[in-house]
Tab-separated table of C-alpha atoms in Angstrom:
chain	number	residue	atom	x	y	z
A	1	MET	CA	0.000	0.000	0.000
A	2	LEU	CA	2.823	2.394	0.873
A	3	TYR	CA	4.483	1.590	-2.457
A	4	LEU	CA	1.296	2.395	-4.364
A	5	PHE	CA	0.860	5.569	-2.322
A	6	SER	CA	4.374	6.770	-3.210
A	7	ILE	CA	3.845	5.927	-6.903
A	8	SER	CA	0.576	7.881	-6.958
A	9	ASN	CA	2.334	10.840	-5.332
A	10	MET	CA	5.026	10.726	-8.027
A	11	LYS	CA	2.385	10.636	-10.783
A	12	ALA	CA	0.593	13.593	-9.211
A	13	THR	CA	3.878	15.519	-9.089
A	14	ILE	CA	4.574	14.866	-12.782
A	15	ILE	CA	1.039	15.958	-13.752
A	16	PHE	CA	1.423	19.106	-11.636
A	17	VAL	CA	4.725	19.945	-13.361
A	18	LEU	CA	3.251	19.496	-16.842
A	19	LEU	CA	0.160	21.560	-16.048
A	20	SER	CA	2.269	24.363	-14.598
A	21	VAL	CA	4.490	24.551	-17.679
A	22	CYS	CA	1.519	24.435	-20.068
A	23	SER	CA	-0.245	27.207	-18.140
A	24	ILE	CA	2.770	29.513	-18.405
A	25	LEU	CA	3.204	28.845	-22.124
A	26	THR	CA	-0.488	29.467	-22.782
A	27	PHE	CA	-0.456	32.701	-20.787
A	28	ALA	CA	2.538	34.003	-22.730
A	29	GLN	CA	0.936	33.258	-26.092
A	30	VAL	CA	-2.245	35.106	-25.146
A	31	ALA	CA	-0.358	38.063	-23.710
A	32	SER	CA	1.867	38.384	-26.805
A	33	PRO	CA	-0.369	38.187	-29.885
A	34	ASN	CA	2.196	39.794	-32.191
A	35	PRO	CA	5.432	37.774	-32.293
A	36	ASN	CA	6.984	40.265	-34.757
A	37	GLU	CA	7.393	42.688	-31.882
A	38	TYR	CA	9.805	40.232	-30.257
A	39	GLU	CA	11.657	39.526	-33.466
A	40	GLU	CA	12.620	43.191	-33.634
A	41	HIS	CA	13.490	43.346	-29.964
A	42	LYS	CA	17.106	42.472	-29.146
A	43	PRO	CA	17.701	42.669	-25.392
A	44	LEU	CA	21.014	43.900	-24.060
A	45	LEU	CA	23.427	41.328	-22.682
A	46	TYR	CA	23.346	41.516	-18.902
A	47	ARG	CA	26.506	39.854	-17.674
A	48	ASN	CA	25.357	39.238	-14.086
A	49	GLU	CA	22.247	37.970	-12.375
A	50	VAL	CA	21.028	36.880	-8.976
A	51	LYS	CA	17.959	34.739	-8.308
A	52	TYR	CA	16.087	33.573	-5.224
A	53	GLY	CA	13.844	30.546	-5.354
A	54	LEU	CA	11.207	28.531	-3.527
A	55	THR	CA	11.229	24.799	-4.237
A	56	ILE	CA	8.509	22.161	-3.973
A	57	HIS	CA	9.654	18.606	-4.573
A	58	SER	CA	8.194	15.146	-4.229
A	59	ALA	CA	9.581	14.689	-0.699
A	60	GLY	CA	9.654	18.188	0.804
A	61	VAL	CA	10.197	21.919	0.270
A	62	GLY	CA	13.100	24.369	0.304
A	63	PHE	CA	14.579	27.708	-0.677
A	64	GLY	CA	17.831	28.885	-2.210
A	65	PHE	CA	19.747	31.398	-4.313
A	66	ARG	CA	21.761	31.432	-7.533
A	67	ARG	CA	24.411	33.781	-8.855
A	68	GLY	CA	24.943	33.782	-12.599
A	69	PHE	CA	27.778	35.012	-14.846
A	70	HIS	CA	27.616	35.038	-18.646
A	71	ILE	CA	30.220	32.852	-20.372
A	72	THR	CA	28.861	33.464	-23.880
A	73	GLY	CA	25.728	35.126	-25.185
A	74	ASN	CA	23.669	31.976	-24.594
A	75	SER	CA	25.332	30.323	-21.614
A	76	LYS	CA	26.010	31.226	-17.977
A	77	ARG	CA	28.066	29.828	-15.150
A	78	ILE	CA	25.958	29.350	-11.996
A	79	ILE	CA	26.919	29.298	-8.312
A	80	GLU	CA	24.091	28.052	-6.104
A	81	GLY	CA	23.160	27.303	-2.523
A	82	GLU	CA	20.013	25.610	-1.274
A	83	LEU	CA	18.400	24.292	1.914
A	84	ILE	CA	15.608	21.714	1.598
A	85	THR	CA	13.671	19.282	3.731
A	86	MET	CA	13.628	15.591	2.850
A	87	LYS	CA	11.043	13.037	3.995
A	88	SER	CA	10.981	9.288	3.626
A	89	GLU	CA	8.315	7.855	1.329
A	90	LYS	CA	7.421	5.562	4.242
A	91	GLU	CA	6.278	8.369	6.548
A	92	ILE	CA	2.616	8.277	7.625
A	93	LYS	CA	1.221	10.672	10.214
A	94	THR	CA	-0.920	9.292	13.006
A	95	VAL	CA	-2.687	10.499	16.166
A	96	ASN	CA	-3.158	8.555	19.404
A	97	PRO	CA	-6.982	8.386	19.869
A	98	TYR	CA	-6.729	7.670	23.609
A	99	TYR	CA	-5.509	11.158	24.551
A	100	ASP	CA	-7.623	14.294	24.206
A	101	ASN	CA	-4.693	16.630	23.543
A	102	ALA	CA	-2.733	14.249	21.326
A	103	LYS	CA	-0.689	15.768	18.493
A	104	ALA	CA	0.042	14.252	15.112
A	105	TYR	CA	3.396	12.523	14.701
A	106	VAL	CA	5.090	9.992	12.418
A	107	TYR	CA	5.413	6.632	14.133
A	108	GLY	CA	8.835	5.097	13.621
A	109	LYS	CA	10.550	8.324	12.554
A	110	LEU	CA	14.039	8.540	14.038
A	111	ASN	CA	15.364	11.733	12.493
A	112	THR	CA	14.200	14.831	10.660
A	113	LEU	CA	16.416	15.364	7.619
A	114	MET	CA	17.398	18.701	6.111
A	115	ILE	CA	19.855	19.011	3.240
A	116	PHE	CA	22.219	21.875	2.512
A	117	ARG	CA	23.600	22.027	-1.019
A	118	ALA	CA	26.404	24.147	-2.473
A	119	GLY	CA	27.575	23.747	-6.041
A	120	PHE	CA	28.196	24.974	-9.561
A	121	GLY	CA	26.251	24.634	-12.762
A	122	THR	CA	25.605	25.819	-16.280
A	123	GLN	CA	22.559	27.494	-17.785
A	124	ARG	CA	22.026	27.381	-21.547
A	125	ILE	CA	19.429	29.450	-23.350
A	126	LEU	CA	17.645	27.191	-25.828
A	127	TYR	CA	15.166	29.780	-27.115
A	128	GLY	CA	15.035	33.529	-26.564
A	129	LYS	CA	11.863	35.442	-25.823
A	130	SER	CA	11.615	36.524	-29.453
A	131	GLU	CA	11.449	32.881	-30.567
A	132	ARG	CA	8.828	31.591	-28.122
A	133	GLY	CA	6.216	34.297	-27.800
A	134	GLY	CA	7.784	36.132	-24.864
A	135	ILE	CA	9.214	33.153	-22.956
A	136	GLU	CA	12.906	32.321	-22.613
A	137	VAL	CA	13.500	28.567	-22.438
A	138	GLN	CA	16.614	27.436	-20.557
A	139	PHE	CA	18.335	24.134	-19.905
A	140	ASN	CA	20.077	23.954	-16.513
A	141	TYR	CA	22.350	21.404	-14.903
A	142	SER	CA	24.333	21.643	-11.688
A	143	GLY	CA	26.024	19.592	-9.005
A	144	GLY	CA	28.247	19.753	-5.991
A	145	PHE	CA	28.392	19.121	-2.258
A	146	SER	CA	25.338	17.852	-0.375
A	147	LEU	CA	25.289	17.818	3.426
A	148	GLY	CA	22.501	15.873	5.121
A	149	LEU	CA	21.662	17.168	8.609
A	150	ALA	CA	19.743	14.596	10.678
A	151	LYS	CA	18.092	15.899	13.860
A	152	PRO	CA	16.746	13.313	16.339
A	153	VAL	CA	12.974	13.191	16.769
A	154	TYR	CA	11.640	13.931	20.250
A	155	LEU	CA	8.193	12.778	21.328
A	156	ASP	CA	5.866	13.373	24.266
A	157	VAL	CA	5.355	9.954	25.871
A	158	VAL	CA	3.736	8.464	28.960
A	159	THR	CA	6.603	7.071	30.992
A	160	ASP	CA	4.474	5.582	33.798
A	161	PRO	CA	1.806	3.111	32.605
A	162	LEU	CA	-0.148	3.631	35.851
A	163	ASN	CA	-0.346	7.403	35.419
A	164	GLN	CA	-1.327	8.679	31.973
A	165	PHE	CA	-0.720	12.278	33.079
A	166	ASN	CA	2.958	11.601	33.668
A	167	ILE	CA	4.090	12.837	30.228
A	168	GLN	CA	7.702	13.579	29.381
A	169	THR	CA	9.522	14.728	26.237
A	170	VAL	CA	12.104	12.103	25.283
A	171	LYS	CA	14.207	11.141	22.294
A	172	TYR	CA	12.330	8.507	20.346
A	173	ASP	CA	13.664	4.994	20.909
A	174	PRO	CA	11.794	2.299	18.930
A	175	THR	CA	12.823	-0.379	21.432
A	176	LYS	CA	11.321	1.471	24.422
A	177	TYR	CA	8.315	3.526	23.243
A	178	PHE	CA	5.348	2.124	21.363
A	179	VAL	CA	2.129	3.428	19.806
A	180	GLU	CA	0.143	3.275	23.047
A	181	ASP	CA	2.823	5.284	24.912
A	182	ILE	CA	3.119	8.202	22.486
A	183	VAL	CA	1.003	11.333	23.009
A	184	GLY	CA	2.461	13.292	20.103
A	185	ARG	CA	5.444	15.106	18.643
A	186	GLY	CA	7.782	17.069	20.869
A	187	PRO	CA	9.100	20.646	20.441
A	188	LEU	CA	10.339	21.426	16.927
A	189	PHE	CA	13.872	22.481	17.912
A	190	LYS	CA	14.403	19.905	20.649
A	191	GLY	CA	17.529	17.914	19.802
A	192	ILE	CA	19.057	20.548	17.546
A	193	ASP	CA	22.329	20.217	19.490
A	194	GLU	CA	22.430	16.511	18.541
A	195	ILE	CA	22.418	16.937	14.776
A	196	LYS	CA	24.553	14.454	12.853
A	197	ALA	CA	26.068	15.309	9.481
A	198	TYR	CA	26.066	13.040	6.431
A	199	PRO	CA	28.298	14.352	3.628
A	200	GLY	CA	27.535	13.487	0.031
A	201	LEU	CA	27.018	14.784	-3.495
A	202	TYR	CA	24.074	16.062	-5.504
A	203	GLY	CA	23.080	16.677	-9.116
A	204	LYS	CA	20.182	18.540	-10.747
A	205	LEU	CA	18.851	18.615	-14.288
A	206	GLY	CA	15.954	20.787	-15.413
A	207	PHE	CA	14.281	23.192	-17.820
A	208	ALA	CA	13.333	26.755	-16.888
A	209	PHE	CA	10.842	29.192	-18.430
A	210	ASP	CA	11.315	32.937	-17.868
A	211	TRP	CA	8.260	35.022	-18.740
A	212	ASN	CA	9.149	38.445	-17.258
A	213	SER	CA	8.555	41.205	-19.839
A	214	LYS	CA	11.479	43.294	-18.474
A	215	ASP	CA	14.919	42.304	-19.690
A	216	ASP	CA	16.620	43.141	-16.373
A	217	ARG	CA	14.127	41.194	-14.229
A	218	ILE	CA	13.656	37.451	-13.745
A	219	SER	CA	10.394	35.591	-13.138
A	220	SER	CA	10.759	31.949	-13.998
A	221	LEU	CA	9.627	28.419	-13.258
A	222	GLU	CA	12.080	25.539	-13.341
A	223	THR	CA	11.151	21.875	-13.296
A	224	GLY	CA	13.293	18.774	-13.396
A	225	VAL	CA	14.890	15.981	-11.384
A	226	MET	CA	17.382	16.120	-8.496
A	227	ILE	CA	19.548	13.417	-6.913
A	228	ASP	CA	21.264	13.420	-3.500
A	229	GLY	CA	23.664	10.596	-2.705
A	230	TYR	CA	25.473	9.781	0.549
A	231	PHE	CA	28.202	7.345	1.536
A	232	LYS	CA	25.948	5.473	3.968
A	233	GLU	CA	22.287	5.164	4.840
A	234	VAL	CA	20.651	8.205	6.420
A	235	PRO	CA	18.519	6.863	9.322
A	236	ILE	CA	15.152	8.559	8.888
A	237	MET	CA	12.867	5.653	9.817
A	238	ALA	CA	13.037	2.689	12.213
A	239	PHE	CA	11.880	-0.799	11.197
A	240	ARG	CA	12.674	-0.004	7.555
A	241	LYS	CA	15.644	0.037	5.216
A	242	ASN	CA	16.715	3.652	4.766
A	243	ASN	CA	18.132	5.226	1.633
A	244	GLU	CA	21.593	6.303	0.610
A	245	VAL	CA	20.278	7.938	-2.570
A	246	PHE	CA	17.255	10.246	-2.860
A	247	VAL	CA	15.735	10.916	-6.305
A	248	ASN	CA	12.959	13.503	-6.590
A	249	PHE	CA	11.088	15.649	-9.095
A	250	TYR	CA	11.039	19.354	-8.299
A	251	ILE	CA	9.478	22.686	-9.220
A	252	THR	CA	11.270	25.920	-8.344
A	253	PHE	CA	9.812	29.425	-8.638
A	254	LEU	CA	12.653	31.909	-9.217
A	255	PHE	CA	12.677	35.707	-8.963
A	256	GLY	CA	15.615	38.070	-9.380
A	257	LYS	CA	17.399	40.710	-11.411
A	258	LYS	CA	20.193	41.219	-13.962
A	259	TRP	CA	22.834	43.960	-14.322
A	260	TYR	CA	25.846	44.909	-16.456
A	261	THR	CA	28.802	45.545	-14.178
A	262	ASN	CA	30.935	42.974	-12.379
């Protein structure tokens, strides 16, 4: 059932990506009925750019930035940094029905995983705005260092079976605390001083569509696939085999500006 659930989520993500791209292309065609206007328009070459983005992917969310430098008229060198959350496909939220003030939690979750990425990439302009009705189509690829940051999960549990009001916040231990003992999730930042680092590598491949009508401004949507790989399993869930490699589809909304000088 969990396998089918994850497959259906992946299909929904792909459909969402395709619908988003089609919507942007349709909007640009309607807003630009006269393509000859773009054929005559030759934008200046802005040698620098900076972009900020919000990412939604098939196992979490994130935000980041990119700094771009023109190599040629149609290609740029990219420096990027990003921070994203990463869930296991096996996570299912539950609530203990025997406690009135119970909070939702994920049974069996050992660690909350966040990933920091820092790397380099290349952006190639496939079609300018004059060729695609006001939309610039780009092909992007990047890669670099990926650092997984695993924070232990803390839960509110009943530590005395004879007194259900004796609730304490403890680090989750699957050998000691079971479904009937757990009241709910603990404080969000509890255990932040116990974070363990998992170094690895990442790669991204995607297409971007910039529809901003101003040459020195950026409003774009990027969609593609991203891969994070580590040298050993990252322990997100108990009772399950955890992953060393995470493959996800993503959508990133990017906004920024361009300028001439270095």
